Coordinates of C-alpha atoms in Angstrom, one line a residue:
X1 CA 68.4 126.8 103.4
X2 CA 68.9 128.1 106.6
X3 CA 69.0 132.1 107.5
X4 CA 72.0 133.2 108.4
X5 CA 71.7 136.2 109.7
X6 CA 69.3 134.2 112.8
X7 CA 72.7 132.3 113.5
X8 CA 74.6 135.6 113.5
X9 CA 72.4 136.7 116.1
X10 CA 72.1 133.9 118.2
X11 CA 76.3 134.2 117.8
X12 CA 76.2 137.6 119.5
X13 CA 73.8 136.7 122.0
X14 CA 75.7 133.7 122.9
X15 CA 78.3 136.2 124.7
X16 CA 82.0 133.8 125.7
X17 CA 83.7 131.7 123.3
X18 CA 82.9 129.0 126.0
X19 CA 79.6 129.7 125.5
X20 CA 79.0 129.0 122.1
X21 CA 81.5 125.8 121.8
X22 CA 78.8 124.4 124.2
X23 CA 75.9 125.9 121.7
X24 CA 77.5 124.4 119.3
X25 CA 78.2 121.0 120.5
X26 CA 74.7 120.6 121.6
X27 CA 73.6 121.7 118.0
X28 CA 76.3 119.3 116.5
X29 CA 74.9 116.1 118.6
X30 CA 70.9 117.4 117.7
X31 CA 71.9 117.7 114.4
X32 CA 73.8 114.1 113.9
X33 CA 71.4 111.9 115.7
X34 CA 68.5 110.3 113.5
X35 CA 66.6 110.4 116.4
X36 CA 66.0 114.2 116.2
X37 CA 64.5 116.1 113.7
X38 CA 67.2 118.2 111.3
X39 CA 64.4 120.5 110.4
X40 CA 65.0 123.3 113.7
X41 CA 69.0 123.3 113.2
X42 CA 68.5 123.4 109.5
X43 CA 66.2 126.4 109.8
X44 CA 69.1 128.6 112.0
X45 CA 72.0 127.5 110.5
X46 CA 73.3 128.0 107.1
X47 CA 73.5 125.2 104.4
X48 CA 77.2 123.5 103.2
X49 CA 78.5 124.1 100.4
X50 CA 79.3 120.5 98.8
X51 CA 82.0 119.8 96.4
X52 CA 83.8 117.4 94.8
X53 CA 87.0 117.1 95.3
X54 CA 90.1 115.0 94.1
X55 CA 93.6 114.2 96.4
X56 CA 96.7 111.9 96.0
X57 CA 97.4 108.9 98.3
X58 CA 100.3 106.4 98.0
X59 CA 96.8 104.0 96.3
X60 CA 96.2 106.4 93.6
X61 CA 94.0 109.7 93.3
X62 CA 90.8 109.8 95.3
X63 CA 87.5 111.4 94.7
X64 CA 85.0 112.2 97.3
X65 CA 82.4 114.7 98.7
X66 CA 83.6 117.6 101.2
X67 CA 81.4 119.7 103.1
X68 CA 82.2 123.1 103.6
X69 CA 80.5 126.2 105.6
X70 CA 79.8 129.3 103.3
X71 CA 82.4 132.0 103.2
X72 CA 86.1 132.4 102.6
X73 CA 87.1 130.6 106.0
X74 CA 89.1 130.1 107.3
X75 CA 87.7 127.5 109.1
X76 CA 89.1 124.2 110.8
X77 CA 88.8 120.9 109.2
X78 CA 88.0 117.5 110.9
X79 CA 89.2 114.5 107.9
X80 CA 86.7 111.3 109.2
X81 CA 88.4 108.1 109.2
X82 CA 84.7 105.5 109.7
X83 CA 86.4 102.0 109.9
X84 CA 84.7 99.1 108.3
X85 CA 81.1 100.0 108.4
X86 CA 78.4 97.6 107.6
X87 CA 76.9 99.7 104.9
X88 CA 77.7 101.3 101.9
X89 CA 79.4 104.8 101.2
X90 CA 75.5 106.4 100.5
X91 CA 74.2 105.4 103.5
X92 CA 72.3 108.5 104.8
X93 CA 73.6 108.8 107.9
X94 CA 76.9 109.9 106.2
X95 CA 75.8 113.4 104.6
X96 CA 74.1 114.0 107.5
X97 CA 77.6 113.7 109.8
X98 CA 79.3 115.9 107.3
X99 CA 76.5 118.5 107.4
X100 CA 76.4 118.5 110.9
X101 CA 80.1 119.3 110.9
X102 CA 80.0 122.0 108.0
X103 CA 77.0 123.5 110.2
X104 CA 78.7 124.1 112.6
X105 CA 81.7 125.3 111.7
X106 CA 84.1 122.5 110.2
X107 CA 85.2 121.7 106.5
X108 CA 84.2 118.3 106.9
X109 CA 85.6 115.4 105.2
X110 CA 85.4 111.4 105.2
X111 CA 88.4 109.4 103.9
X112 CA 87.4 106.1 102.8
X113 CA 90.2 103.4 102.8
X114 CA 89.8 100.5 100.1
X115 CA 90.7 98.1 101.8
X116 CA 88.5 98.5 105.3
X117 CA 85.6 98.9 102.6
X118 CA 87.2 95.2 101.7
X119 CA 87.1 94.3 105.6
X120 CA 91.0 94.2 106.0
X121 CA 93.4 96.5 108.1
X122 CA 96.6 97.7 106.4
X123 CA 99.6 99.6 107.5
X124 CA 99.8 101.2 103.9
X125 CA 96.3 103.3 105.5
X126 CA 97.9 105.3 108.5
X127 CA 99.7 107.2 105.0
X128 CA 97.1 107.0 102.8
X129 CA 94.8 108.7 106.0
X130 CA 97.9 111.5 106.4
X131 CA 98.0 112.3 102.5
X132 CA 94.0 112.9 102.7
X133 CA 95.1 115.2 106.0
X134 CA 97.9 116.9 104.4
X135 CA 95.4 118.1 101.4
X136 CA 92.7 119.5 103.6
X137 CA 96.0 121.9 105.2
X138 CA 96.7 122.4 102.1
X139 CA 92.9 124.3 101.4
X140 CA 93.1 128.2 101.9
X141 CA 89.5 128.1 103.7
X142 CA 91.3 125.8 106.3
X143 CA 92.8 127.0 109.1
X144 CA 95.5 124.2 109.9
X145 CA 96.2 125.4 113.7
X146 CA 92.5 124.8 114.3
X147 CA 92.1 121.1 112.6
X148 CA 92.3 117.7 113.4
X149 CA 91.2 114.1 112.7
X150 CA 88.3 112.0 114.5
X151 CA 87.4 108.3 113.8
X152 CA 85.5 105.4 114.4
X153 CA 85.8 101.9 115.4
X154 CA 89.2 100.3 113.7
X155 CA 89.2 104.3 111.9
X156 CA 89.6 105.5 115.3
X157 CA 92.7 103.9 115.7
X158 CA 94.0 104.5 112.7
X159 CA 93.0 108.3 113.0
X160 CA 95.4 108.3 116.3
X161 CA 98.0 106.6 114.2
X162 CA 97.7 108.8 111.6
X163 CA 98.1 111.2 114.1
X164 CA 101.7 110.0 115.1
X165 CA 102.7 110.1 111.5
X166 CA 105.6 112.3 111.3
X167 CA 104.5 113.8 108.0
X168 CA 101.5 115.4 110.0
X169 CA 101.7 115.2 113.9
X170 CA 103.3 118.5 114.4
X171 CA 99.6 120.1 112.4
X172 CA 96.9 118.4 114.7
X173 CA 95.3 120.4 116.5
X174 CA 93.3 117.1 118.1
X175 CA 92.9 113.8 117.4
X176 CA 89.3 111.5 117.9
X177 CA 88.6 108.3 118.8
X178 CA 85.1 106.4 119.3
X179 CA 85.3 103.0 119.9
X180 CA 88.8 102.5 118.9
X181 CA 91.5 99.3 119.5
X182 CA 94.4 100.2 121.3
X183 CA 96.4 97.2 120.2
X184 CA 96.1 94.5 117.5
X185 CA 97.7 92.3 119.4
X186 CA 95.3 92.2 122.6
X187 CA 92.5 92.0 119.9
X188 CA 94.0 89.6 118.0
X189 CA 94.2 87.8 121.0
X190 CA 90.6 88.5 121.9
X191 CA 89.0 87.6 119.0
X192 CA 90.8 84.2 118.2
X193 CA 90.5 82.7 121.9
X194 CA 86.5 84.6 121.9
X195 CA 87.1 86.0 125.4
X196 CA 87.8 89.8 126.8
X197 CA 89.5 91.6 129.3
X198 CA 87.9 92.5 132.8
X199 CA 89.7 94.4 135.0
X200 CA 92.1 91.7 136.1
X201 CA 90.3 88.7 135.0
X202 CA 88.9 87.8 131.4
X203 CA 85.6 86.5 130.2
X204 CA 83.8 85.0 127.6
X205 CA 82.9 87.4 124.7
X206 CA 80.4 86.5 121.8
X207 CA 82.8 87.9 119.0
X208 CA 80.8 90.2 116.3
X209 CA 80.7 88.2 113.3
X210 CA 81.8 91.6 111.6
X211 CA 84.8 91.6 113.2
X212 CA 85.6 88.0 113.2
X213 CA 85.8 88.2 109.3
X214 CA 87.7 91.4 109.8
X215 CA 90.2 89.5 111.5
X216 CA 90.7 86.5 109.5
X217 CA 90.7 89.0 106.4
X218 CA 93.5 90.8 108.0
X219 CA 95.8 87.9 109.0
X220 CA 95.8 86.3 105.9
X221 CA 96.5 89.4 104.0
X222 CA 100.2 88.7 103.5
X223 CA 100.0 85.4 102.1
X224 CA 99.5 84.0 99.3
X225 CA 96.0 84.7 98.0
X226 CA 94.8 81.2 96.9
X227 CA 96.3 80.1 100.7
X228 CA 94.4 83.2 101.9
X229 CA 90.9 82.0 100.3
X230 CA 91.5 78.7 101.6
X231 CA 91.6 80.0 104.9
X232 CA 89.4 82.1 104.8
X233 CA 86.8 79.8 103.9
X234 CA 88.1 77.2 106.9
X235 CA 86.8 80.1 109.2
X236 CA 83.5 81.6 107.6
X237 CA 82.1 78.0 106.5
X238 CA 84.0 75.6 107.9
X239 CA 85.9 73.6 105.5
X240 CA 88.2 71.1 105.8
X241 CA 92.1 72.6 105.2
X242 CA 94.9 69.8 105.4
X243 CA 97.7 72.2 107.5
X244 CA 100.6 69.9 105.9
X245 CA 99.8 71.5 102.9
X246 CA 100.2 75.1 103.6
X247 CA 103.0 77.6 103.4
X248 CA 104.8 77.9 106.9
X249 CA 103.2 81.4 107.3
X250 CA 100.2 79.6 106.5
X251 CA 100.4 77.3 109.3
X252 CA 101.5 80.1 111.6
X253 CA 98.4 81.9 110.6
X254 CA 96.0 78.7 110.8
X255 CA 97.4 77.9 114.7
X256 CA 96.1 81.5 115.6
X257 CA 92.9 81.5 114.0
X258 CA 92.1 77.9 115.8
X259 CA 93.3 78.8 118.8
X260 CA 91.3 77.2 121.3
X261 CA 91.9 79.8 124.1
X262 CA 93.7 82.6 125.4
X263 CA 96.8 81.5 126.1
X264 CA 96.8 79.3 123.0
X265 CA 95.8 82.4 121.0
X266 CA 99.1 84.4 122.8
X267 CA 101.3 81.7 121.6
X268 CA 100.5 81.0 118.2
X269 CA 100.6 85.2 118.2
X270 CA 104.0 85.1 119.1
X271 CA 105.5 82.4 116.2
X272 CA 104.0 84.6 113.7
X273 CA 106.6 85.1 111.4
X274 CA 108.3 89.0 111.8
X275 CA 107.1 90.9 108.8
X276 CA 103.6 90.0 110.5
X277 CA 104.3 90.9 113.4
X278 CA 105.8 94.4 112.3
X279 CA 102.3 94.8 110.8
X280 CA 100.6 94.6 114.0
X281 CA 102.8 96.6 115.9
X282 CA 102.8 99.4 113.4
X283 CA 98.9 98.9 113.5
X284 CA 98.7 99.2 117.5
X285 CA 98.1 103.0 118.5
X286 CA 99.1 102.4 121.5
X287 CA 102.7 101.3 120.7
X288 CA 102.7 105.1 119.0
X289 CA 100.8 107.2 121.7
X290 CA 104.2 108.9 122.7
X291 CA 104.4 110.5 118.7
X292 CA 100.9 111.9 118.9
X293 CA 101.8 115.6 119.6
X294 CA 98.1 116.8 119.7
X295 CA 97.2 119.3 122.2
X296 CA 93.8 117.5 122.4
X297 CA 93.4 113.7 122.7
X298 CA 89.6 112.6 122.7
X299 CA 88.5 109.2 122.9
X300 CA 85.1 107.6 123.7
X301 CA 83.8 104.3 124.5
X302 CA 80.6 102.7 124.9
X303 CA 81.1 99.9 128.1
X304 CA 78.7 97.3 126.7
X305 CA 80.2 97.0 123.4
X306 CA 80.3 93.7 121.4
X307 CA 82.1 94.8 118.6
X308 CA 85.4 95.9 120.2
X309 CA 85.8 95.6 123.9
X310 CA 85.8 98.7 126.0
X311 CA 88.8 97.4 127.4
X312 CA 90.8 98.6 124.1
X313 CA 89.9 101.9 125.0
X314 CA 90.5 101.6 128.8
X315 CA 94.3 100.6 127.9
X316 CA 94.7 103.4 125.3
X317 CA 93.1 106.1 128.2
X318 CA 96.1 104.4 130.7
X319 CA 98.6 105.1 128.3
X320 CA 96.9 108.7 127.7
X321 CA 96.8 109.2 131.5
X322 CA 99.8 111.4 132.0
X323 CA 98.8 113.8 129.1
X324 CA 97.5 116.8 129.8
X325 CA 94.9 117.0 126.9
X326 CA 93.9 113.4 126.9
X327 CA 90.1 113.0 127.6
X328 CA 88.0 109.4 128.1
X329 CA 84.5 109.2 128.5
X330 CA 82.4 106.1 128.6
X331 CA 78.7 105.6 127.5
X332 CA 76.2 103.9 127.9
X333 CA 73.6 104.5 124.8
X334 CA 75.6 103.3 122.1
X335 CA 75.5 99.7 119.9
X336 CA 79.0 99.8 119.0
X337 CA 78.8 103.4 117.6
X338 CA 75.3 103.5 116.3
X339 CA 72.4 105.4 119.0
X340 CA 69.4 104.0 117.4
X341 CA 69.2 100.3 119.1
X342 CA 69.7 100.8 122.3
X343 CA 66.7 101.6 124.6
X344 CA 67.1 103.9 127.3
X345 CA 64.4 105.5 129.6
X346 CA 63.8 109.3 128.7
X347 CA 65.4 110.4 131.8
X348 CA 68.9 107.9 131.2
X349 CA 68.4 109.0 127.7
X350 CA 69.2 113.0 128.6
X351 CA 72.0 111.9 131.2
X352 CA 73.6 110.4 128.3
X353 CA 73.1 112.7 125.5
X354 CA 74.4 115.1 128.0
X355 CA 77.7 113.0 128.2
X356 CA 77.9 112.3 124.7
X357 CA 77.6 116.3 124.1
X358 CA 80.7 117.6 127.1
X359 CA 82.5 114.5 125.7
X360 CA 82.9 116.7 122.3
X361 CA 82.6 120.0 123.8
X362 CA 86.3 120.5 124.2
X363 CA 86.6 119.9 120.5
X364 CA 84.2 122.7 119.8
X365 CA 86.1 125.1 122.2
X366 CA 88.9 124.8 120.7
X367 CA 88.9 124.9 117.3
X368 CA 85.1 126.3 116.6
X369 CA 85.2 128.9 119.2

């Protein structure tokens, strides 16, 4: 356990309020990354308090883990929103994000959606992810002027488009996105025809098998869940599926997901039928970025990544452009969102570290500081 009166030193040495939002950035990143040891932050900074705690969401009630600094508060909360990650709810990196948040000054906590843990995208979420918002406001050690939501991946988006909600946009303070979509359409189109955006041209792209499956898992959502299997199991192992006899959603559905390329993949995108298509347009934060009322718009993007293009978050920081509060900042240390497999000289490692940290400083200044 850390002592706290070192970090209430180091606070009144630190002088501005700009001063320590930088501090405290820097000590955020050292504390997150694996790749440095927890042991010096842990030593000057005070330990969470952890509790359990239950909320309502149009799916049921919810029980999960929030991580809190000591003291009365109030202090501004961040709700995470992590996508569809490739390992389970324990993994250790997830304690470790939400003490690095409560460290440094955030009631910290992580909504996990049901059915991104089941590899699917759902409108139903962008309420579900608001509800979970609404309760941390509701907190008395949370200070709602002060508090936001931050995501990753597909939970990056649907952190923005939680962020447009009208039930909450009018209490986010910011919003985060790492490594977000901007539209399901141009990434349904992406995916099925395996090629992406660049600049003005397109290339091929060597789809993430990750989100390949969350693609076909999210198409076929609306139908018929023997039709959906079937499908399903065309794409992961290659089955033979006689199209005569499927539903005609079915076939809509099965023309996109053997779309041969890009323009095939636009055209079998627009004969969906319209309830589907509602669903991806109420799933495309960028349809939505004129409701996000935010004073601070973050989003971050690492330019080599495989899982989802940069070019989602290129379009997003376009339709951001005109905003006064809208930041974007690409990287180049990042496998999707995870720092550990990439390998960077020690000097390009520091250059990019030091990006990674002013990307979030802003963040820090305003509602830490």
């Amino acid at each position: 356990m850390g002592d706290p009166r070192i970090w209430r030193r180091l606070e009144t040495m630190m002088g501005t309020a700009g001063v320590r939002a930088h501090v405290r950035a820097i000590g955020f990143v050292s504390r997150l990354l694996p790749m440095f040891p927890s042991e010096p932050i842990d030593w000057v900074t005070q330990a969470p308090v952890i509790e359990n705690v239950t909320y309502q969401t149009r799916d049921g009630e919810v029980r999960e883990e929030l991580y809190r600094p000591p003291g009365r508060g109030p202090y501004p909360a961040v709700l995470m929103c992590l996508g569809v990650v490739p390992f389970g709810v324990d993994h250790p990196q997830i304690p470790r994000l939400k003490a690095a948040l409560a460290r440094f000054g955030f009631v910290a906590l992580i909504h996990w959606s049901p059915a991104m843990r089941d590899r699917r995208l759902v409108p139903e979420d962008i309420e579900n992810i608001a509800a979970a918002y609404d309760y941390l406001l509701q907190r008395p050690d949370v200070d709602p002027a002060r508090s936001g939501l931050f995501g990753t991946c597909v939970g990056g988006s649907f952190a923005l488009l939680a962020a447009a909600n009208p039930s909450i946009r009018d209490r986010v303070a910011f919003v985060g996105a790492f490594a977000p979509y901007s539209s399901m359409w141009t990434l349904a189109r992406d995916i099925a025809s395996r090629t992406r955006s660049n600049g003005g041209s397109h290339e091929p792209w060597p789809v993430d098998p990750l989100t390949r499956d969350v693609f076909v898992r999210s198409v076929t959502d609306t139908l018929d869940p023997s039709e959906a299997e079937r499908l399903r199991q065309d794409c992961s192992r290659g089955h033979e599926i006689d199209v005569a006899e499927l539903s005609v959603d079915g076939r809509a559905v099965h023309t996109l997901l053997a779309a041969p390329d890009r323009d095939a993949a636009e055209s079998a995108l627009q004969r969906l039928p319209q309830a589907m298509r509602d669903r991806l347009d109420a799933m495309s934060p960028v349809l939505h970025a004129q409701d996000i009322r935010a004073a601070l718009i973050l989003v971050g993007h690492d330019r080599d990544d495989l899982v989802i293009p940069v070019g989602e978050s290129r379009r997003l920081a376009s339709a951001l452009s005109a905003r006064a509060g809208a930041r974007y900042t690409e990287y180049a240390m990042f496998q999707h969102a995870d720092p550990t497999k990439r390998k960077l000289s020690p000097l390009r490692l520091v250059r990019e570290l030091r990006r990674f940290y002013l990307s979030l400083y802003p963040m820090f200044r305003q509602a830490v500081a």
